[in-house]
XYZ file of C-alpha atoms in Angstrom:
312
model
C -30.557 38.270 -13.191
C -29.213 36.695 -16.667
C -25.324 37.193 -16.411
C -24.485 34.682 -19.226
C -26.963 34.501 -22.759
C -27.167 31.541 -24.167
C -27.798 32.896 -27.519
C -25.317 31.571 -30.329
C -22.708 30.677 -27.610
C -20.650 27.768 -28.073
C -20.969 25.377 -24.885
C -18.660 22.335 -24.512
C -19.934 19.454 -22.501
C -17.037 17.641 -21.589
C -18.141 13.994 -21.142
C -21.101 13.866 -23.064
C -20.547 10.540 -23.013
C -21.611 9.849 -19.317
C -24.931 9.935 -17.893
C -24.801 13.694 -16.958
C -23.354 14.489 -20.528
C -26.069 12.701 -21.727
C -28.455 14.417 -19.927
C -27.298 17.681 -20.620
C -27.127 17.094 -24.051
C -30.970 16.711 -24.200
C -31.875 19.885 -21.954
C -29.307 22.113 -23.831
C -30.897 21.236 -26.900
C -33.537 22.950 -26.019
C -31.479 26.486 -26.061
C -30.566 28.296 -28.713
C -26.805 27.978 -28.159
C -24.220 25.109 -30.304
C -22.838 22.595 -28.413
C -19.582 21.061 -28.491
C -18.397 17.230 -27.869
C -15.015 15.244 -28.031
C -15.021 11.665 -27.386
C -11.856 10.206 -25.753
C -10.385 9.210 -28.802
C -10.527 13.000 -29.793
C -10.103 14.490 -26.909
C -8.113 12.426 -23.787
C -8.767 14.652 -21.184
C -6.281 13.691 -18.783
C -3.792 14.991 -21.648
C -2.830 18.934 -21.462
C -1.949 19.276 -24.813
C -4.930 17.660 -26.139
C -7.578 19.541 -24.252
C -5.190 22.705 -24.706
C -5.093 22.140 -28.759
C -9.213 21.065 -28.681
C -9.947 24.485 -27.016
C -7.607 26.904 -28.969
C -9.322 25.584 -31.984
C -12.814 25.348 -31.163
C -12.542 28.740 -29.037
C -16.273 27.422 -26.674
C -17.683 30.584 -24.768
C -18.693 27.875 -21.891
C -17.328 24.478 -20.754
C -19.666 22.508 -18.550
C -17.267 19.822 -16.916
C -19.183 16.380 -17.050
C -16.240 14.850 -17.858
C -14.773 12.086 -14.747
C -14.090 8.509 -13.579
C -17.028 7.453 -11.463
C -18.193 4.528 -9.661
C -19.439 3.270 -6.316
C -18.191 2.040 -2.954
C -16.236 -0.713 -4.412
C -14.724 0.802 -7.397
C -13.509 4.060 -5.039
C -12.612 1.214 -2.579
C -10.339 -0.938 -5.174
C -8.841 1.674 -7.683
C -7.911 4.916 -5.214
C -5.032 5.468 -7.505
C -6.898 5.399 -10.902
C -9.791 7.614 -9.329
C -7.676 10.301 -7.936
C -5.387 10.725 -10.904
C -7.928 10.488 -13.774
C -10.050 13.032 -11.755
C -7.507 15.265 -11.132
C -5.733 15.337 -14.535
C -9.191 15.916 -15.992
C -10.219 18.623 -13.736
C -6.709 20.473 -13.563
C -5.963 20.141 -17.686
C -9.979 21.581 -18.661
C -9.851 24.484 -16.497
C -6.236 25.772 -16.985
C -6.474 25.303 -20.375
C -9.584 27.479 -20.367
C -7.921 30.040 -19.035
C -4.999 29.653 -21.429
C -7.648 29.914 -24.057
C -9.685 32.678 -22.509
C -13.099 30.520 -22.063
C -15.401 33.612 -20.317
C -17.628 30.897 -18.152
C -16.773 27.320 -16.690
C -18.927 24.861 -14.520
C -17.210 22.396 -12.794
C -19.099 19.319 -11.641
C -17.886 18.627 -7.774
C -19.872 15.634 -5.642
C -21.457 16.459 -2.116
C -19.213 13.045 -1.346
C -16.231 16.089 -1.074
C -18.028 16.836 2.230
C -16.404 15.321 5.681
C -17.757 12.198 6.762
C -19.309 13.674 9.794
C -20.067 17.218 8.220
C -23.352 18.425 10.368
C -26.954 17.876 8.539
C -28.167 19.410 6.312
C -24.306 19.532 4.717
C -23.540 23.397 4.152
C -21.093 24.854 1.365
C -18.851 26.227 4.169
C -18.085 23.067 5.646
C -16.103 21.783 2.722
C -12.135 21.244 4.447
C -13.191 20.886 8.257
C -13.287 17.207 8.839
C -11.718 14.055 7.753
C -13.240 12.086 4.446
C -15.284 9.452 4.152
C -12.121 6.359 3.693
C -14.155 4.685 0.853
C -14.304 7.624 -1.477
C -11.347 9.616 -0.057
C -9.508 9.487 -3.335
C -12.099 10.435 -5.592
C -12.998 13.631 -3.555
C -9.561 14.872 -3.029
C -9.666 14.853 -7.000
C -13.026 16.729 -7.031
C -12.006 19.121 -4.094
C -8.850 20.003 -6.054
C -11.358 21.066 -9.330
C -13.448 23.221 -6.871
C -10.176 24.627 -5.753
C -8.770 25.595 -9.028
C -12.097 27.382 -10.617
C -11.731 29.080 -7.068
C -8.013 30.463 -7.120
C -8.235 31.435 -11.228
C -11.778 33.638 -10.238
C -9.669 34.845 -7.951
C -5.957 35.655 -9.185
C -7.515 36.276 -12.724
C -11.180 37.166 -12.272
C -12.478 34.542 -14.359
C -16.080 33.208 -14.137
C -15.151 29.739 -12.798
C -17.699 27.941 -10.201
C -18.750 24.547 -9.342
C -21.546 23.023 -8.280
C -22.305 19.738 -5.947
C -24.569 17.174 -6.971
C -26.621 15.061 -4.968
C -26.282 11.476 -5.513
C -27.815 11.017 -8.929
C -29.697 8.381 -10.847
C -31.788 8.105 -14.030
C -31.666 7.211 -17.540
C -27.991 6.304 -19.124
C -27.012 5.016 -15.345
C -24.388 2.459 -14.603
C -25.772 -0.889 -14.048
C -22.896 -2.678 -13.491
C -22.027 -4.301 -10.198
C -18.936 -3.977 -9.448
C -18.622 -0.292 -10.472
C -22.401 0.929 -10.004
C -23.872 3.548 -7.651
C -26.245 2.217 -4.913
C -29.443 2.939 -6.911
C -29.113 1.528 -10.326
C -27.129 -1.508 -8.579
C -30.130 -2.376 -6.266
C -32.646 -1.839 -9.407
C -30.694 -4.309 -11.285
C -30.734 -6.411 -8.059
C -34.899 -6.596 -7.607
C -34.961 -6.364 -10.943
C -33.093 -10.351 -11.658
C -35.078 -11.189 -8.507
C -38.122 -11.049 -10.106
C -36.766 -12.515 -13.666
C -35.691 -15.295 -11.514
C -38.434 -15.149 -8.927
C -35.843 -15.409 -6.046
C -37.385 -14.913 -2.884
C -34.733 -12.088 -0.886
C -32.252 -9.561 -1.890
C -29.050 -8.880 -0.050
C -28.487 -5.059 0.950
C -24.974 -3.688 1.657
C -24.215 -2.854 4.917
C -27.344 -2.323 7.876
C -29.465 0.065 5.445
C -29.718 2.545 7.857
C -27.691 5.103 6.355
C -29.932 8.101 4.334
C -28.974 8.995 1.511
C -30.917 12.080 -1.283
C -31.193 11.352 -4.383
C -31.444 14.026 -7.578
C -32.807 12.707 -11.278
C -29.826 13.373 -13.668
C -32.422 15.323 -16.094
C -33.502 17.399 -13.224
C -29.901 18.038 -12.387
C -29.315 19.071 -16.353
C -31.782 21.748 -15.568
C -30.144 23.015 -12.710
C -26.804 23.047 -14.675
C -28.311 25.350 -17.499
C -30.350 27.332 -15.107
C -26.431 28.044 -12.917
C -24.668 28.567 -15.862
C -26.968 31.441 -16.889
C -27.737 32.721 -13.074
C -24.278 31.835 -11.242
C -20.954 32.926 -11.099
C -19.410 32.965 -8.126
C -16.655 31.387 -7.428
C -18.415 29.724 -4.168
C -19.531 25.608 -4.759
C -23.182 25.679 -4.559
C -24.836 22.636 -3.855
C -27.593 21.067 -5.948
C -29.979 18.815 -4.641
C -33.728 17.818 -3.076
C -32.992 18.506 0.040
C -34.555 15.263 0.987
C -33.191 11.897 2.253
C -34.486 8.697 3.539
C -32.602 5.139 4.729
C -31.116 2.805 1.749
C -34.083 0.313 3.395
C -36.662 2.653 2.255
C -35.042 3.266 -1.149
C -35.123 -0.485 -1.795
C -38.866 -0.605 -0.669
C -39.530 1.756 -3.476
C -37.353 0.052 -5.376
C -38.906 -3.400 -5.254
C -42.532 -1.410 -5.716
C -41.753 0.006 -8.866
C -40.449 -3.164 -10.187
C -43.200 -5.293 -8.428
C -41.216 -8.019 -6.104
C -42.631 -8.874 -3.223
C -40.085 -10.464 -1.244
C -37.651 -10.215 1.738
C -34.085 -7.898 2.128
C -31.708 -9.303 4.445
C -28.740 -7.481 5.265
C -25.029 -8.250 4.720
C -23.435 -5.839 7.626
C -19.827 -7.083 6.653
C -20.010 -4.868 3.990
C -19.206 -0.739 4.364
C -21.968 1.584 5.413
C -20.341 4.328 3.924
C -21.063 8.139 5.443
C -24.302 7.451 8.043
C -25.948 10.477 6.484
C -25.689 12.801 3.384
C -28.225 15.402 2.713
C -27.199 18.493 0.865
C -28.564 21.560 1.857
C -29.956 23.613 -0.954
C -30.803 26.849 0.296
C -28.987 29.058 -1.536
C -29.990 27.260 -4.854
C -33.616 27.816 -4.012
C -33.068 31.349 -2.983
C -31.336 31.807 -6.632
C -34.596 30.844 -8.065
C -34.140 26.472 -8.688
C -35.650 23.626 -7.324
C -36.003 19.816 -7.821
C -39.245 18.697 -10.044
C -39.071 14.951 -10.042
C -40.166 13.143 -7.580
C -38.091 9.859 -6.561
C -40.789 7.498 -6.792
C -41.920 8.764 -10.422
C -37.991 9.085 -11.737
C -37.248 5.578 -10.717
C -40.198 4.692 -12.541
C -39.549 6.438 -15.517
C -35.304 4.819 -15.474
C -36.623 1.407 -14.935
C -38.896 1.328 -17.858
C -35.508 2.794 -19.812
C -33.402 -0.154 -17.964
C -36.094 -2.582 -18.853
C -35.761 -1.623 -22.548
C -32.247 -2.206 -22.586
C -31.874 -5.437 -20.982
C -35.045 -6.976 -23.029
């Protein structure tokens, strides 16, 4: 069932800037709706009165909440205080404001990182709030539980159409590549990747490279986000996802295929392991009608040849 047309519907992608803006830039242009961006310097969204002012004058029928501070184990790690605030600023100031301003629909972007450390496997919506955080990301998913929390208490005290949904760890083109901020993915690609420009002959992994990890393409993700938006609105997070893992020693295996080194990971187990396991379960997404399209092999593929383009 269709419960929101995007026909001639004004849809704001808050941080269209990012790699999931990005990405839903692209798929949404595919729909016959007008779409909406504000760069920082127009739009600060960890300022009320900004995003208040931005939405009372553009008056959006949707607001799809891209729009965060991101980073890896040792950005979380290092900057707790910058993560939670900016998160939580941004998610609390969009989606009160879009009440003030009677937006019908918002999607807020969560993380499946909001998850316990130790939540059982496959990770279910329900568990959300019964166990203790993974340490290195604690701050970022407080932020990110709080935004799941508001669209949940305004459906419910003012029966707005407010939901969120939980990505999957996500790569693909318009990724962070830089090291001390990057996401395990595009940090390993860039990794291999100045192993073969320099023809070294090993590549140092994080950690044991035991723990699994799933991975979702950021353009397949895009989709999902559309296809939600138009088919979702409950107040309930609703994961999105593969439903498929594997160890971070695999991932660089395919890794270092795709690129085409050939030579040896050792392991540097002074460095965090982060959560042993994360894989989303995605039932209730596929029962709604969605499912994953890209396979990991071919979507690394297809963001390397984009990474190799940029660092040429």
């Amino acid at each position: 069932m269709n419960i929101f047309n995007l026909q001639n519907k004004k849809i704001w992608v808050a941080g269209h800037r990012g790699m999931v803006g990005q990405a839903l830039l692209r798929r949404l242009n595919h729909e016959p709706c007008q779409l909406l961006t504000a760069d920082r310097q127009q739009v600060d969204c960890t300022r009320q009165e900004q995003v208040e002012a931005f939405l009372y004058d553009k008056q959006p029928d949707a607001i799809i909440i891209a729009a965060a501070r991101v980073g890896g184990i040792l950005a979380n790690n290092d900057y707790p205080a910058q993560f939670l605030y900016d998160n939580a600023m941004i998610a609390s100031n969009i989606i009160h404001a879009a009440h003030r301003a009677d937006v019908p629909r918002v999607l807020f972007l969560g993380s499946t990182c909001i998850y316990p450390k130790f939540a059982a496997q496959p990770i279910t919506e329900d568990s959300l709030l019964t166990g203790a955080l993974e340490p290195t990301n604690a701050a970022y998913a407080l932020a990110k539980i709080l935004g799941v929390k508001l669209c949940e208490a305004y459906a419910t005290e003012y029966g707005r159409a407010y939901t969120s949904a939980m990505p999957t760890n996500l790569y693909g083109i318009g990724d962070n590549f830089d090291l001390n901020t990057s996401h395990v993915l595009p940090a390993l690609m860039r990794k291999i990747d100045h192993a073969k420009r320099t023809q070294a002959d090993t590549v140092t992994l994080w950690g044991t490279g035991t723990p699994r990890r799933e991975f979702l393409n950021v353009d397949d993700l895009a989709d999902a986000l559309v296809f939600l938006l138009q088919h979702y609105a409950e107040c309930t997070p609703i994961n999105v996802g593969t439903g498929c893992d594997l160890t971070i020693t695999e991932l660089a295996e395919i890794l270092a295929n795709v690129i085409g080194w050939q030579g040896q990971f050792i392991y540097d187990a002074a460095k965090p392991d982060g959560t042993p396991r994360k894989l989303s379960d995605v039932s209730r997404l596929h029962a709604l009608g969605w499912q994953a399209k890209i396979p990991l092999e071919k979507g690394i593929a297809a963001t390397y040849a984009w990474y190799s383009k940029m660092t040429i």
